[in-house]
Amino acid sequence: MTDSELPAPPHMTPDEFRRLGRELVDWVADYMERVEELPVRSRSQPGDTRAMLPAAPPEHGEPWDDILADLDRVVLPGITHWQSPNFYAYFPASSSGASVLGELVAAGLGVQGMLWSTSPACTELETHMLDWMAGMLDLPAAFRSDGAGGGVIQDSASSAVLCALVAAREAATGSGPLVAYTSDQGHSSIEKAARITGVELRLISVGEDSAMRPEALEEAILEDLAAGRRPVFCAATVGTTSTTAIDPVAAIGEICRRHGLWLHVDAAFAGVAAVCPELRFVNDGLELASSVSTNPHKWLLVNFDCGLFWVRDRAALIQALSVLPEYLRNAATESGAVIDYRDWQVPLGRRFRALKLWFVIRHYGVEGLRAHIRRSIALAQRFAARVSADPRFELAAPAPLSLVCFRLREGGDEANQRLLDAVNESGRAFLTHARLGDRLTLRLAVGHPSTEARHVDETADLLLALATDVAKEPLQR
Ligand SMILES: Cc1ncc(COP(=O)(O)O)c(C=O)c1O
């Protein structure tokens, strides 16, 4: 069979890619410019997006003009604009130009970096970035790769806690059912990790400050030991999802050390704040942690996904996750001189995520990243000052970072829910809620690079005006 007789799929030529790629970069840049004008939370109803899609895929390739047009027609109406300056929901998943370009290169190279030998630069750039980040955040030296520790990029903080728990389970000795601990404010990913691993999870109570009570942790551990169970793992949270409360990691770490538990510190949102020397209180107690995770894909301008995970003892993690089938054997692995990151995570395959982190760090420089964190915090404080100056509102929790929790004093959950719904339906801002104790609380998280003072001011104006409307409507109670 000659080449011309072979089936001929309509691959894009490099020249076509060059032309269309430029067009698409323009589309993304235009999106960045106009995203502020779009309703922040999608108004799409269930089934709306699918109703615009043909029932069957095209039999023949379609013109690119049609494909691009459908980005505006089909996709954008169903997008909640996480990159809007008025997105304040959950925690941010902020992107940046430098990161998007890193992602483009990663896709272009199309590397699958499961082993060092499948692309040495993919592994070594990642190891180096994790060491850079450990230095930038001033993590204890034990987490760097020049000792027994080291770091890896996971897809998410959820994967990080799962890997930590698997390593803790593997290292456990003795007999009896395994038990893990976190506070009742710990993230749902910890509960999921416990379910996946079959380890029992105890939720430890928190104090007024929403932080874990160390004495309650120790009581629970002693009770489990007395009952013949094996306490193996504790996840402390630095920056809880509801309020960015900070567990007393040093006190928890002492307890874990005494009883031989693996201490994982989940600093998914807050951990990157340590890039600023004045915010290094988020690192307190880390010298006692076995592992720690934080997400540049939340607050450090790297687009999802980029979750950093460091361990003090990489051998424990590798021991737990390494499976080497014949078809992956290679001389570099056998030499023991390289890292194979497939042994540090659940999946085999892995993306070249370090590129976008590298681009972001180099584009901003450490000072530029500090400026982003400080700016977010200053904007959050500005908003907090606005709502707390209005006697109808109260702050519901301390705001040590860039999350503000607040609520209407009067009208209970119903009034607060109505206010939240009214803001989100306006399309001008998007906030989410948490439940503190038994009370509904609104959360406003700042972190997008395009958020300016005028945005938080307008959002405060909007909330205060809508609060007046809410107060006029009779409550159902
Ligand atoms: C404290 C905390 N831990 C873990 C996570 C999960 O992060 P990921 O989406 O990276 O799994 C979150 C997400 O908001 C979080 O707030």
mmCIF file of C-alpha atoms in Angstrom, residues 123-441:
data_model
loop_
_atom_site.group_PDB
_atom_site.id
_atom_site.type_symbol
_atom_site.label_atom_id
_atom_site.label_comp_id
_atom_site.label_asym_id
_atom_site.label_seq_id
_atom_site.Cartn_x
_atom_site.Cartn_y
_atom_site.Cartn_z
ATOM 1 C CA THR A 123 9.718 15.336 35.718
ATOM 2 C CA GLU A 124 12.721 17.502 36.466
ATOM 3 C CA LEU A 125 10.938 20.808 35.864
ATOM 4 C CA GLU A 126 8.206 19.607 38.231
ATOM 5 C CA THR A 127 10.649 18.600 40.976
ATOM 6 C CA HIS A 128 12.406 21.921 40.577
ATOM 7 C CA MET A 129 9.167 23.934 40.706
ATOM 8 C CA LEU A 130 8.122 22.130 43.892
ATOM 9 C CA ASP A 131 11.496 22.987 45.426
ATOM 10 C CA TRP A 132 11.119 26.590 44.258
ATOM 11 C CA MET A 133 7.641 26.743 45.751
ATOM 12 C CA ALA A 134 8.828 25.155 49.018
ATOM 13 C CA GLY A 135 11.405 27.952 49.215
ATOM 14 C CA MET A 136 8.947 30.681 48.198
ATOM 15 C CA LEU A 137 6.501 29.533 50.889
ATOM 16 C CA ASP A 138 9.304 28.953 53.406
ATOM 17 C CA LEU A 139 8.206 25.376 54.092
ATOM 18 C CA PRO A 140 10.387 23.311 56.447
ATOM 19 C CA ALA A 141 13.507 22.092 54.623
ATOM 20 C CA ALA A 142 12.413 18.464 55.119
ATOM 21 C CA PHE A 143 9.865 18.841 52.297
ATOM 22 C CA ARG A 144 12.510 19.595 49.672
ATOM 23 C CA SER A 145 13.784 16.969 47.302
ATOM 24 C CA ASP A 146 17.433 17.247 48.390
ATOM 25 C CA GLY A 147 16.588 15.321 51.591
ATOM 26 C CA ALA A 148 14.165 12.464 52.177
ATOM 27 C CA GLY A 149 11.103 14.475 51.117
ATOM 28 C CA GLY A 150 9.871 16.118 47.959
ATOM 29 C CA GLY A 151 6.884 17.460 46.123
ATOM 30 C CA VAL A 152 4.625 16.562 43.233
ATOM 31 C CA ILE A 153 1.825 18.271 41.306
ATOM 32 C CA GLN A 154 -1.515 16.533 41.784
ATOM 33 C CA ASP A 155 -4.690 17.341 39.929
ATOM 34 C CA SER A 156 -6.311 18.473 43.159
ATOM 35 C CA ALA A 157 -6.085 18.761 46.923
ATOM 36 C CA SER A 158 -8.521 15.834 47.006
ATOM 37 C CA SER A 159 -5.952 13.573 45.344
ATOM 38 C CA ALA A 160 -3.284 14.871 47.721
ATOM 39 C CA VAL A 161 -5.215 13.865 50.837
ATOM 40 C CA LEU A 162 -6.084 10.504 49.297
ATOM 41 C CA CYS A 163 -2.406 9.782 48.559
ATOM 42 C CA ALA A 164 -1.431 10.888 52.067
ATOM 43 C CA LEU A 165 -3.993 8.562 53.610
ATOM 44 C CA VAL A 166 -2.930 5.645 51.413
ATOM 45 C CA ALA A 167 0.682 6.199 52.507
ATOM 46 C CA ALA A 168 -0.372 6.376 56.168
ATOM 47 C CA ARG A 169 -2.364 3.159 55.801
ATOM 48 C CA GLU A 170 0.593 1.412 54.173
ATOM 49 C CA ALA A 171 2.932 2.501 56.988
ATOM 50 C CA ALA A 172 0.536 1.353 59.731
ATOM 51 C CA THR A 173 1.660 -1.518 61.924
ATOM 52 C CA GLY A 174 -0.237 -3.808 64.297
ATOM 53 C CA SER A 175 -3.775 -5.048 63.941
ATOM 54 C CA GLY A 176 -7.258 -3.646 64.443
ATOM 55 C CA PRO A 177 -9.395 -1.309 62.357
ATOM 56 C CA LEU A 178 -7.696 1.876 61.123
ATOM 57 C CA VAL A 179 -9.014 5.278 62.129
ATOM 58 C CA ALA A 180 -8.449 8.757 60.683
ATOM 59 C CA TYR A 181 -9.382 12.144 62.134
ATOM 60 C CA THR A 182 -10.251 15.591 60.900
ATOM 61 C CA SER A 183 -12.379 18.396 62.280
ATOM 62 C CA ASP A 184 -16.055 18.747 61.488
ATOM 63 C CA GLN A 185 -14.938 21.684 59.322
ATOM 64 C CA GLY A 186 -12.529 19.500 57.290
ATOM 65 C CA HIS A 187 -13.126 19.389 53.547
ATOM 66 C CA SER A 188 -15.395 16.721 52.065
ATOM 67 C CA SER A 189 -12.400 15.316 50.154
ATOM 68 C CA ILE A 190 -11.104 13.913 53.460
ATOM 69 C CA GLU A 191 -14.318 11.987 53.982
ATOM 70 C CA LYS A 192 -14.101 10.758 50.391
ATOM 71 C CA ALA A 193 -10.484 9.625 50.890
ATOM 72 C CA ALA A 194 -11.533 7.725 54.026
ATOM 73 C CA ARG A 195 -14.349 6.032 52.117
ATOM 74 C CA ILE A 196 -12.062 5.039 49.251
ATOM 75 C CA THR A 197 -9.418 3.606 51.575
ATOM 76 C CA GLY A 198 -11.882 1.928 53.913
ATOM 77 C CA VAL A 199 -10.472 3.812 56.898
ATOM 78 C CA GLU A 200 -12.946 4.932 59.528
ATOM 79 C CA LEU A 201 -13.132 8.719 59.936
ATOM 80 C CA ARG A 202 -13.855 10.625 63.141
ATOM 81 C CA LEU A 203 -14.966 14.231 62.950
ATOM 82 C CA ILE A 204 -13.451 16.181 65.833
ATOM 83 C CA SER A 205 -15.364 19.108 67.251
ATOM 84 C CA VAL A 206 -14.218 22.689 66.793
ATOM 85 C CA GLY A 207 -14.194 25.679 69.111
ATOM 86 C CA GLU A 208 -15.863 29.070 68.684
ATOM 87 C CA ASP A 209 -13.160 29.904 66.148
ATOM 88 C CA SER A 210 -14.127 26.904 63.923
ATOM 89 C CA ALA A 211 -10.683 25.397 64.544
ATOM 90 C CA MET A 212 -10.156 21.811 65.715
ATOM 91 C CA ARG A 213 -9.992 21.326 69.479
ATOM 92 C CA PRO A 214 -6.727 19.434 70.093
ATOM 93 C CA GLU A 215 -7.946 18.076 73.428
ATOM 94 C CA ALA A 216 -10.973 16.561 71.662
ATOM 95 C CA LEU A 217 -8.616 14.969 69.138
ATOM 96 C CA GLU A 218 -6.513 13.379 71.847
ATOM 97 C CA GLU A 219 -9.586 12.128 73.680
ATOM 98 C CA ALA A 220 -10.841 10.448 70.505
ATOM 99 C CA ILE A 221 -7.441 8.862 69.827
ATOM 100 C CA LEU A 222 -7.226 7.491 73.381
ATOM 101 C CA GLU A 223 -10.738 6.120 73.130
ATOM 102 C CA ASP A 224 -9.931 4.359 69.864
ATOM 103 C CA LEU A 225 -6.702 2.935 71.254
ATOM 104 C CA ALA A 226 -8.532 1.634 74.301
ATOM 105 C CA ALA A 227 -11.052 -0.065 72.010
ATOM 106 C CA GLY A 228 -8.298 -1.848 70.047
ATOM 107 C CA ARG A 229 -8.485 0.380 66.970
ATOM 108 C CA ARG A 230 -5.453 1.890 65.232
ATOM 109 C CA PRO A 231 -5.349 5.688 64.877
ATOM 110 C CA VAL A 232 -3.184 6.306 61.790
ATOM 111 C CA PHE A 233 -3.971 9.621 60.173
ATOM 112 C CA CYS A 234 -5.094 13.139 60.934
ATOM 113 C CA ALA A 235 -5.883 15.899 58.446
ATOM 114 C CA ALA A 236 -5.574 19.394 59.904
ATOM 115 C CA THR A 237 -6.933 22.301 57.888
ATOM 116 C CA VAL A 238 -5.264 25.639 57.376
ATOM 117 C CA GLY A 239 -7.995 27.775 55.861
ATOM 118 C CA THR A 240 -11.267 25.868 56.123
ATOM 119 C CA THR A 241 -13.658 26.066 53.210
ATOM 120 C CA SER A 242 -16.441 27.703 55.204
ATOM 121 C CA THR A 243 -14.474 30.483 56.922
ATOM 122 C CA THR A 244 -10.680 30.036 56.396
ATOM 123 C CA ALA A 245 -10.363 28.996 60.039
ATOM 124 C CA ILE A 246 -6.940 27.660 60.947
ATOM 125 C CA ASP A 247 -6.499 24.509 63.021
ATOM 126 C CA PRO A 248 -3.790 24.671 65.736
ATOM 127 C CA VAL A 249 -1.366 22.569 63.708
ATOM 128 C CA ALA A 250 1.480 22.688 66.265
ATOM 129 C CA ALA A 251 -0.708 21.300 69.073
ATOM 130 C CA ILE A 252 -2.280 18.732 66.728
ATOM 131 C CA GLY A 253 1.184 17.795 65.488
ATOM 132 C CA GLU A 254 2.405 17.097 69.018
ATOM 133 C CA ILE A 255 -0.526 14.745 69.588
ATOM 134 C CA CYS A 256 0.078 13.006 66.267
ATOM 135 C CA ARG A 257 3.765 12.597 67.097
ATOM 136 C CA ARG A 258 2.998 11.111 70.516
ATOM 137 C CA HIS A 259 0.601 8.557 69.059
ATOM 138 C CA GLY A 260 2.403 7.893 65.779
ATOM 139 C CA LEU A 261 -0.192 9.373 63.368
ATOM 140 C CA TRP A 262 0.555 10.720 59.899
ATOM 141 C CA LEU A 263 -0.359 14.419 59.982
ATOM 142 C CA HIS A 264 -1.502 15.864 56.676
ATOM 143 C CA VAL A 265 -2.048 19.626 56.489
ATOM 144 C CA ASP A 266 -4.716 20.637 54.004
ATOM 145 C CA ALA A 267 -3.925 24.243 53.115
ATOM 146 C CA ALA A 268 -5.662 24.057 49.744
ATOM 147 C CA PHE A 269 -6.631 27.712 49.580
ATOM 148 C CA ALA A 270 -4.595 29.418 52.294
ATOM 149 C CA GLY A 271 -1.195 27.766 51.916
ATOM 150 C CA VAL A 272 -0.020 29.943 49.024
ATOM 151 C CA ALA A 273 -0.438 33.035 51.236
ATOM 152 C CA ALA A 274 2.929 32.110 52.775
ATOM 153 C CA VAL A 275 4.576 33.582 49.704
ATOM 154 C CA CYS A 276 4.206 36.817 51.750
ATOM 155 C CA PRO A 277 6.526 36.832 54.782
ATOM 156 C CA GLU A 278 3.912 38.610 56.926
ATOM 157 C CA LEU A 279 1.411 35.774 56.298
ATOM 158 C CA ARG A 280 3.656 32.895 57.303
ATOM 159 C CA PHE A 281 1.433 32.201 60.285
ATOM 160 C CA VAL A 282 -0.241 29.772 57.868
ATOM 161 C CA ASN A 283 2.902 27.617 58.220
ATOM 162 C CA ASP A 284 2.790 27.385 62.015
ATOM 163 C CA GLY A 285 3.338 23.797 63.106
ATOM 164 C CA LEU A 286 4.322 22.488 59.656
ATOM 165 C CA GLU A 287 7.589 21.208 61.101
ATOM 166 C CA LEU A 288 5.470 18.427 62.662
ATOM 167 C CA ALA A 289 3.518 17.561 59.492
ATOM 168 C CA SER A 290 4.125 14.437 57.431
ATOM 169 C CA SER A 291 2.610 16.034 54.324
ATOM 170 C CA VAL A 292 1.065 19.299 53.176
ATOM 171 C CA SER A 293 -0.907 20.463 50.160
ATOM 172 C CA THR A 294 -1.847 23.794 48.638
ATOM 173 C CA ASN A 295 -3.428 24.791 45.340
ATOM 174 C CA PRO A 296 -1.912 27.424 43.048
ATOM 175 C CA HIS A 297 -5.080 26.742 41.005
ATOM 176 C CA LYS A 298 -7.080 28.550 43.638
ATOM 177 C CA TRP A 299 -5.251 31.731 44.604
ATOM 178 C CA LEU A 300 -1.900 31.779 42.787
ATOM 179 C CA LEU A 301 -2.919 32.504 39.200
ATOM 180 C CA VAL A 302 -2.368 29.033 37.767
ATOM 181 C CA ASN A 303 -5.432 27.726 35.982
ATOM 182 C CA PHE A 304 -7.020 24.509 37.213
ATOM 183 C CA ASP A 305 -5.494 21.959 37.689
ATOM 184 C CA CYS A 306 -2.391 22.456 39.797
ATOM 185 C CA GLY A 307 -2.404 21.071 43.337
ATOM 186 C CA LEU A 308 0.944 20.938 45.111
ATOM 187 C CA PHE A 309 1.647 18.085 47.505
ATOM 188 C CA TRP A 310 4.786 17.663 49.580
ATOM 189 C CA VAL A 311 5.795 14.739 51.744
ATOM 190 C CA ARG A 312 8.475 14.547 54.408
ATOM 191 C CA ASP A 313 9.299 10.916 53.555
ATOM 192 C CA ARG A 314 8.890 10.190 49.864
ATOM 193 C CA ALA A 315 9.823 6.526 50.406
ATOM 194 C CA ALA A 316 6.589 6.006 52.385
ATOM 195 C CA LEU A 317 4.496 7.422 49.525
ATOM 196 C CA ILE A 318 6.327 5.463 46.834
ATOM 197 C CA GLN A 319 6.108 2.278 48.867
ATOM 198 C CA ALA A 320 2.340 2.736 48.988
ATOM 199 C CA LEU A 321 1.746 3.624 45.335
ATOM 200 C CA SER A 322 4.440 1.959 43.261
ATOM 201 C CA VAL A 323 3.405 -0.875 40.981
ATOM 202 C CA LEU A 324 5.921 -1.710 38.250
ATOM 203 C CA PRO A 325 4.656 -3.880 35.414
ATOM 204 C CA GLU A 326 7.126 -5.295 32.902
ATOM 205 C CA TYR A 327 6.079 -2.927 30.121
ATOM 206 C CA LEU A 328 7.173 0.119 32.136
ATOM 207 C CA ARG A 329 10.590 -1.215 33.076
ATOM 208 C CA ASN A 330 13.471 0.958 31.860
ATOM 209 C CA ALA A 331 17.118 1.581 32.663
ATOM 210 C CA ALA A 332 16.583 4.986 34.297
ATOM 211 C CA THR A 333 14.041 3.567 36.749
ATOM 212 C CA GLU A 334 16.272 0.577 37.508
ATOM 213 C CA SER A 335 19.207 2.930 38.197
ATOM 214 C CA GLY A 336 17.305 4.489 41.120
ATOM 215 C CA ALA A 337 18.660 7.890 40.069
ATOM 216 C CA VAL A 338 15.378 9.391 38.859
ATOM 217 C CA ILE A 339 11.897 10.201 40.112
ATOM 218 C CA ASP A 340 9.001 8.431 38.398
ATOM 219 C CA TYR A 341 6.001 10.513 39.388
ATOM 220 C CA ARG A 342 3.544 7.736 38.510
ATOM 221 C CA ASP A 343 4.552 6.377 41.946
ATOM 222 C CA TRP A 344 3.411 9.583 43.678
ATOM 223 C CA GLN A 345 -0.209 9.659 42.504
ATOM 224 C CA VAL A 346 -3.251 7.493 41.753
ATOM 225 C CA PRO A 347 -3.315 7.485 37.913
ATOM 226 C CA LEU A 348 -0.458 6.270 35.780
ATOM 227 C CA GLY A 349 -0.591 9.023 33.172
ATOM 228 C CA ARG A 350 0.185 12.616 33.932
ATOM 229 C CA ARG A 351 0.057 16.007 32.275
ATOM 230 C CA PHE A 352 2.948 18.442 32.001
ATOM 231 C CA ARG A 353 1.476 20.774 34.636
ATOM 232 C CA ALA A 354 4.801 22.205 35.772
ATOM 233 C CA LEU A 355 5.030 24.307 32.611
ATOM 234 C CA LYS A 356 2.189 26.620 33.547
ATOM 235 C CA LEU A 357 3.491 26.976 37.101
ATOM 236 C CA TRP A 358 6.950 27.786 35.729
ATOM 237 C CA PHE A 359 5.517 30.373 33.345
ATOM 238 C CA VAL A 360 3.507 32.002 36.131
ATOM 239 C CA ILE A 361 6.419 32.169 38.581
ATOM 240 C CA ARG A 362 8.727 33.588 35.908
ATOM 241 C CA HIS A 363 6.190 36.052 34.536
ATOM 242 C CA TYR A 364 5.189 37.492 37.918
ATOM 243 C CA GLY A 365 8.340 36.902 39.936
ATOM 244 C CA VAL A 366 7.907 36.226 43.642
ATOM 245 C CA GLU A 367 7.226 39.926 44.280
ATOM 246 C CA GLY A 368 4.471 39.957 41.670
ATOM 247 C CA LEU A 369 2.796 36.958 43.301
ATOM 248 C CA ARG A 370 3.025 38.630 46.703
ATOM 249 C CA ALA A 371 1.367 41.707 45.233
ATOM 250 C CA HIS A 372 -1.532 39.557 44.007
ATOM 251 C CA ILE A 373 -2.081 37.980 47.449
ATOM 252 C CA ARG A 374 -1.783 41.315 49.262
ATOM 253 C CA ARG A 375 -4.121 42.995 46.823
ATOM 254 C CA SER A 376 -6.783 40.283 47.276
ATOM 255 C CA ILE A 377 -6.581 40.643 51.057
ATOM 256 C CA ALA A 378 -6.776 44.437 50.884
ATOM 257 C CA LEU A 379 -9.867 44.212 48.637
ATOM 258 C CA ALA A 380 -11.511 41.710 50.998
ATOM 259 C CA GLN A 381 -10.828 44.013 53.954
ATOM 260 C CA ARG A 382 -12.290 46.918 51.998
ATOM 261 C CA PHE A 383 -15.463 44.922 51.433
ATOM 262 C CA ALA A 384 -15.568 43.785 55.085
ATOM 263 C CA ALA A 385 -15.310 47.403 56.215
ATOM 264 C CA ARG A 386 -18.225 48.373 53.953
ATOM 265 C CA VAL A 387 -20.659 45.708 55.170
ATOM 266 C CA SER A 388 -19.668 45.940 58.827
ATOM 267 C CA ALA A 389 -20.255 49.703 58.745
ATOM 268 C CA ASP A 390 -23.910 49.011 57.951
ATOM 269 C CA PRO A 391 -25.783 48.191 61.174
ATOM 270 C CA ARG A 392 -28.024 45.694 59.366
ATOM 271 C CA PHE A 393 -25.022 43.412 58.744
ATOM 272 C CA GLU A 394 -22.531 41.569 60.908
ATOM 273 C CA LEU A 395 -19.297 39.766 60.142
ATOM 274 C CA ALA A 396 -19.855 36.102 60.929
ATOM 275 C CA ALA A 397 -16.212 35.051 61.351
ATOM 276 C CA PRO A 398 -12.743 36.594 61.443
ATOM 277 C CA ALA A 399 -11.324 37.252 57.963
ATOM 278 C CA PRO A 400 -7.594 36.544 58.249
ATOM 279 C CA LEU A 401 -7.152 36.229 54.467
ATOM 280 C CA SER A 402 -9.343 37.144 51.495
ATOM 281 C CA LEU A 403 -12.613 35.448 52.471
ATOM 282 C CA VAL A 404 -15.298 37.522 54.185
ATOM 283 C CA CYS A 405 -18.199 35.769 55.944
ATOM 284 C CA PHE A 406 -21.113 38.055 56.729
ATOM 285 C CA ARG A 407 -24.865 38.047 57.173
ATOM 286 C CA LEU A 408 -27.932 40.118 57.851
ATOM 287 C CA ARG A 409 -28.533 40.339 61.570
ATOM 288 C CA GLU A 410 -32.320 40.243 61.198
ATOM 289 C CA GLY A 411 -34.576 37.840 59.344
ATOM 290 C CA GLY A 412 -32.597 34.643 59.941
ATOM 291 C CA ASP A 413 -31.749 32.142 57.220
ATOM 292 C CA GLU A 414 -34.670 33.124 55.053
ATOM 293 C CA ALA A 415 -33.640 36.758 54.722
ATOM 294 C CA ASN A 416 -30.024 35.790 54.091
ATOM 295 C CA GLN A 417 -31.001 33.209 51.489
ATOM 296 C CA ARG A 418 -33.171 35.761 49.720
ATOM 297 C CA LEU A 419 -30.354 38.254 49.705
ATOM 298 C CA LEU A 420 -27.960 35.659 48.291
ATOM 299 C CA ASP A 421 -30.450 34.640 45.608
ATOM 300 C CA ALA A 422 -31.102 38.266 44.671
ATOM 301 C CA VAL A 423 -27.391 39.040 44.263
ATOM 302 C CA ASN A 424 -26.765 35.941 42.193
ATOM 303 C CA GLU A 425 -29.850 36.412 40.024
ATOM 304 C CA SER A 426 -28.768 39.974 39.274
ATOM 305 C CA GLY A 427 -25.834 38.559 37.299
ATOM 306 C CA ARG A 428 -23.624 41.322 38.666
ATOM 307 C CA ALA A 429 -21.800 39.198 41.238
ATOM 308 C CA PHE A 430 -21.714 35.572 42.354
ATOM 309 C CA LEU A 431 -21.353 34.579 46.013
ATOM 310 C CA THR A 432 -21.965 31.303 47.824
ATOM 311 C CA HIS A 433 -22.879 30.416 51.394
ATOM 312 C CA ALA A 434 -21.767 28.357 54.352
ATOM 313 C CA ARG A 435 -23.542 27.205 57.452
ATOM 314 C CA LEU A 436 -21.884 28.295 60.677
ATOM 315 C CA GLY A 437 -23.365 26.481 63.606
ATOM 316 C CA ASP A 438 -26.969 26.417 62.502
ATOM 317 C CA ARG A 439 -26.911 29.781 60.724
ATOM 318 C CA LEU A 440 -26.709 30.515 57.048
ATOM 319 C CA THR A 441 -23.817 32.823 56.216
#
